[in-house]
Short mmCIF file of C-alpha atoms in Angstrom, two decimals:
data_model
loop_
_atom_site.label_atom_id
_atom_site.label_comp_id
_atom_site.label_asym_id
_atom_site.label_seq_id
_atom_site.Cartn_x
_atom_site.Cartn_y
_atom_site.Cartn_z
CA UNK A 24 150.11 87.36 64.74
CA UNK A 25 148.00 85.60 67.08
CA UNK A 26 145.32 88.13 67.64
CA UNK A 27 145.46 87.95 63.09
CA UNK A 28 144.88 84.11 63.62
CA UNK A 29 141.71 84.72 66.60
CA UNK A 30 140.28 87.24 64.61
CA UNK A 31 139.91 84.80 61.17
CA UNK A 32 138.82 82.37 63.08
CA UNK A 33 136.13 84.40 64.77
CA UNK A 34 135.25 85.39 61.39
CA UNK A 35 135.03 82.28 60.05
CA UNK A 36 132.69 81.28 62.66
CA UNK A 37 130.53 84.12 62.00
CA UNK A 38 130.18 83.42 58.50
CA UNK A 39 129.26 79.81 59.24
CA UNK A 40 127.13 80.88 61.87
CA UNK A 41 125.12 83.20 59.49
CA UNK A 42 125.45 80.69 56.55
CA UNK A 43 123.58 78.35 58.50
CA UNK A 44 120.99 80.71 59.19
CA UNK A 45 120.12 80.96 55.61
CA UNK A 46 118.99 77.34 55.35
CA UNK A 47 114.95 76.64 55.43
CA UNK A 48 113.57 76.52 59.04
CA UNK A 49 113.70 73.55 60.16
CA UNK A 50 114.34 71.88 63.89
CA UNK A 51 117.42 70.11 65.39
CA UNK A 52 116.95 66.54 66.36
CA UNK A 53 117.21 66.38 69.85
CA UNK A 54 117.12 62.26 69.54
CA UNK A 55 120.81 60.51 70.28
CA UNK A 56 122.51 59.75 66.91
CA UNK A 57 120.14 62.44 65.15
CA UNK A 58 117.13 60.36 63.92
CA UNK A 59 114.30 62.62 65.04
CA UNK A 60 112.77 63.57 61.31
CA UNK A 61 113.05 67.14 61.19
CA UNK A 62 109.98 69.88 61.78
CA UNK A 63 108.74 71.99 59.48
CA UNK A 64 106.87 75.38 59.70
CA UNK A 65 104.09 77.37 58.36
CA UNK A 66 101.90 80.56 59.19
CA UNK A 67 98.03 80.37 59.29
CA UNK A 68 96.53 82.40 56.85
CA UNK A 69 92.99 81.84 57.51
CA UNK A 70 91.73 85.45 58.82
CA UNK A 71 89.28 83.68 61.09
CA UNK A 72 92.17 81.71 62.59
CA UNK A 73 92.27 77.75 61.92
CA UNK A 74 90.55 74.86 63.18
CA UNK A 75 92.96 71.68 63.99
CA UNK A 76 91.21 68.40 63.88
CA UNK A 77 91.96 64.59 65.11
CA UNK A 78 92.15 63.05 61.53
CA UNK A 79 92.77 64.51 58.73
CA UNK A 80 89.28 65.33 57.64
CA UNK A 81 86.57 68.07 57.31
CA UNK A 82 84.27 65.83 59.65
CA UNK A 83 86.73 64.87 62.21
CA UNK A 84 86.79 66.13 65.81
CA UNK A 85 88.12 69.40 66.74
CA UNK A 86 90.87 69.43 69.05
CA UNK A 87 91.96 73.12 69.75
CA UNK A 88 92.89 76.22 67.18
CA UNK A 89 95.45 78.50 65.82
CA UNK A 90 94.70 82.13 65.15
CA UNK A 91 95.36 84.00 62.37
CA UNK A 92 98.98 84.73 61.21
CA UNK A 93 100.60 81.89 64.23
CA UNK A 94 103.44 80.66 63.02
CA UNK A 95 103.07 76.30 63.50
CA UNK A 96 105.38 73.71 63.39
CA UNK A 97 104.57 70.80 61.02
CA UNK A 98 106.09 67.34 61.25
CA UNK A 99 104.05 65.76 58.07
CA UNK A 100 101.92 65.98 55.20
CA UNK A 101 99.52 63.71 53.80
CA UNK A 102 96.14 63.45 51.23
CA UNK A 103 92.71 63.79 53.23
CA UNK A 104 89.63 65.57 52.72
CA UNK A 105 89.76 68.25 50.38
CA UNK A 106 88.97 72.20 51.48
CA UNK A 107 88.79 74.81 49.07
CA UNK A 108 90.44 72.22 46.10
CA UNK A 109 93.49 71.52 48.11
CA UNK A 110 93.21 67.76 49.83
CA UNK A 111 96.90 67.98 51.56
CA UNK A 112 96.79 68.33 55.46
CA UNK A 113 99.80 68.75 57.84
CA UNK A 114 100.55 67.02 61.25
CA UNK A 115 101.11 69.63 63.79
CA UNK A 116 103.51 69.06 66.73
CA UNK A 117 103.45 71.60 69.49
CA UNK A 118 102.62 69.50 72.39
CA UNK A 119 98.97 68.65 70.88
CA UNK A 120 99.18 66.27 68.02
CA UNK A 121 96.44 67.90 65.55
CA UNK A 122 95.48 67.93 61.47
CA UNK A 123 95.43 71.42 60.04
CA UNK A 124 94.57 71.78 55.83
CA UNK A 125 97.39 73.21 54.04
CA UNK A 126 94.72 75.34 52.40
CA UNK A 127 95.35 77.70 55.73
CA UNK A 128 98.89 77.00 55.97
CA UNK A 129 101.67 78.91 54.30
CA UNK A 130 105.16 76.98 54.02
CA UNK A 131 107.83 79.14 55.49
CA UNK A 132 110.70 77.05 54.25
CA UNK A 133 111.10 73.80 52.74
CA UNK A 134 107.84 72.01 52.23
CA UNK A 135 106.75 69.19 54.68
CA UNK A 136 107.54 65.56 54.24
CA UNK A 137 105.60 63.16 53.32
CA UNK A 138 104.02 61.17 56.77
#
């Protein structure tokens, strides 16, 4: 009877587990209380690879780039210059705080927050 009772649990936890899974890819907050907004992500589909600027803007310094099909995490979106008749840029976070345009960008998941 017991090993009846491990074994649903175990599957229980399993289907949770893989339930859970299914949800759009975003981080865990890692903040006490669970604050921390979450972190989106996207692929770069520029074939030449993407440039990541300071601001969001066409003119704005560049800071470092992504090649082509690296998958990014995004914290933000907001309006900025507009590239190819899309004006939304996203807020990467990996370590180096940079301003990619969503024209290059493919959501994987849920679509970013507003900043």
């Amino acid at each position: 009877m017991s090993l009846t009772i491990r074994l649903g649990t175990g599957v229980a936890a399993a289907a949770a587990l893989v339930a859970a899974s299914a949800l759009p890819a975003v981080a865990q907050s890692s903040t006490p209380g669970g604050d921390k907004p979450p972190v989106y992500k996207g692929r770069v589909i520029a074939k030449s690879g993407l440039l990541l600027r300071d601001a969001p803007a066409r003119g704005a310094k560049v800071v470092r780039s992504e090649p082509y099909h690296a998958i990014v995490p995004i914290f933000c979106k907001t309006s900025g210059d507009s590239v190819g008749g899309n004006s939304y840029w996203y807020l990467l976070t990996d370590g180096t705080w940079a301003w990619g345009s969503a024209k290059y960008i493919a959501n994987i998941g849920a679509v970013p927050r507003w900043c």
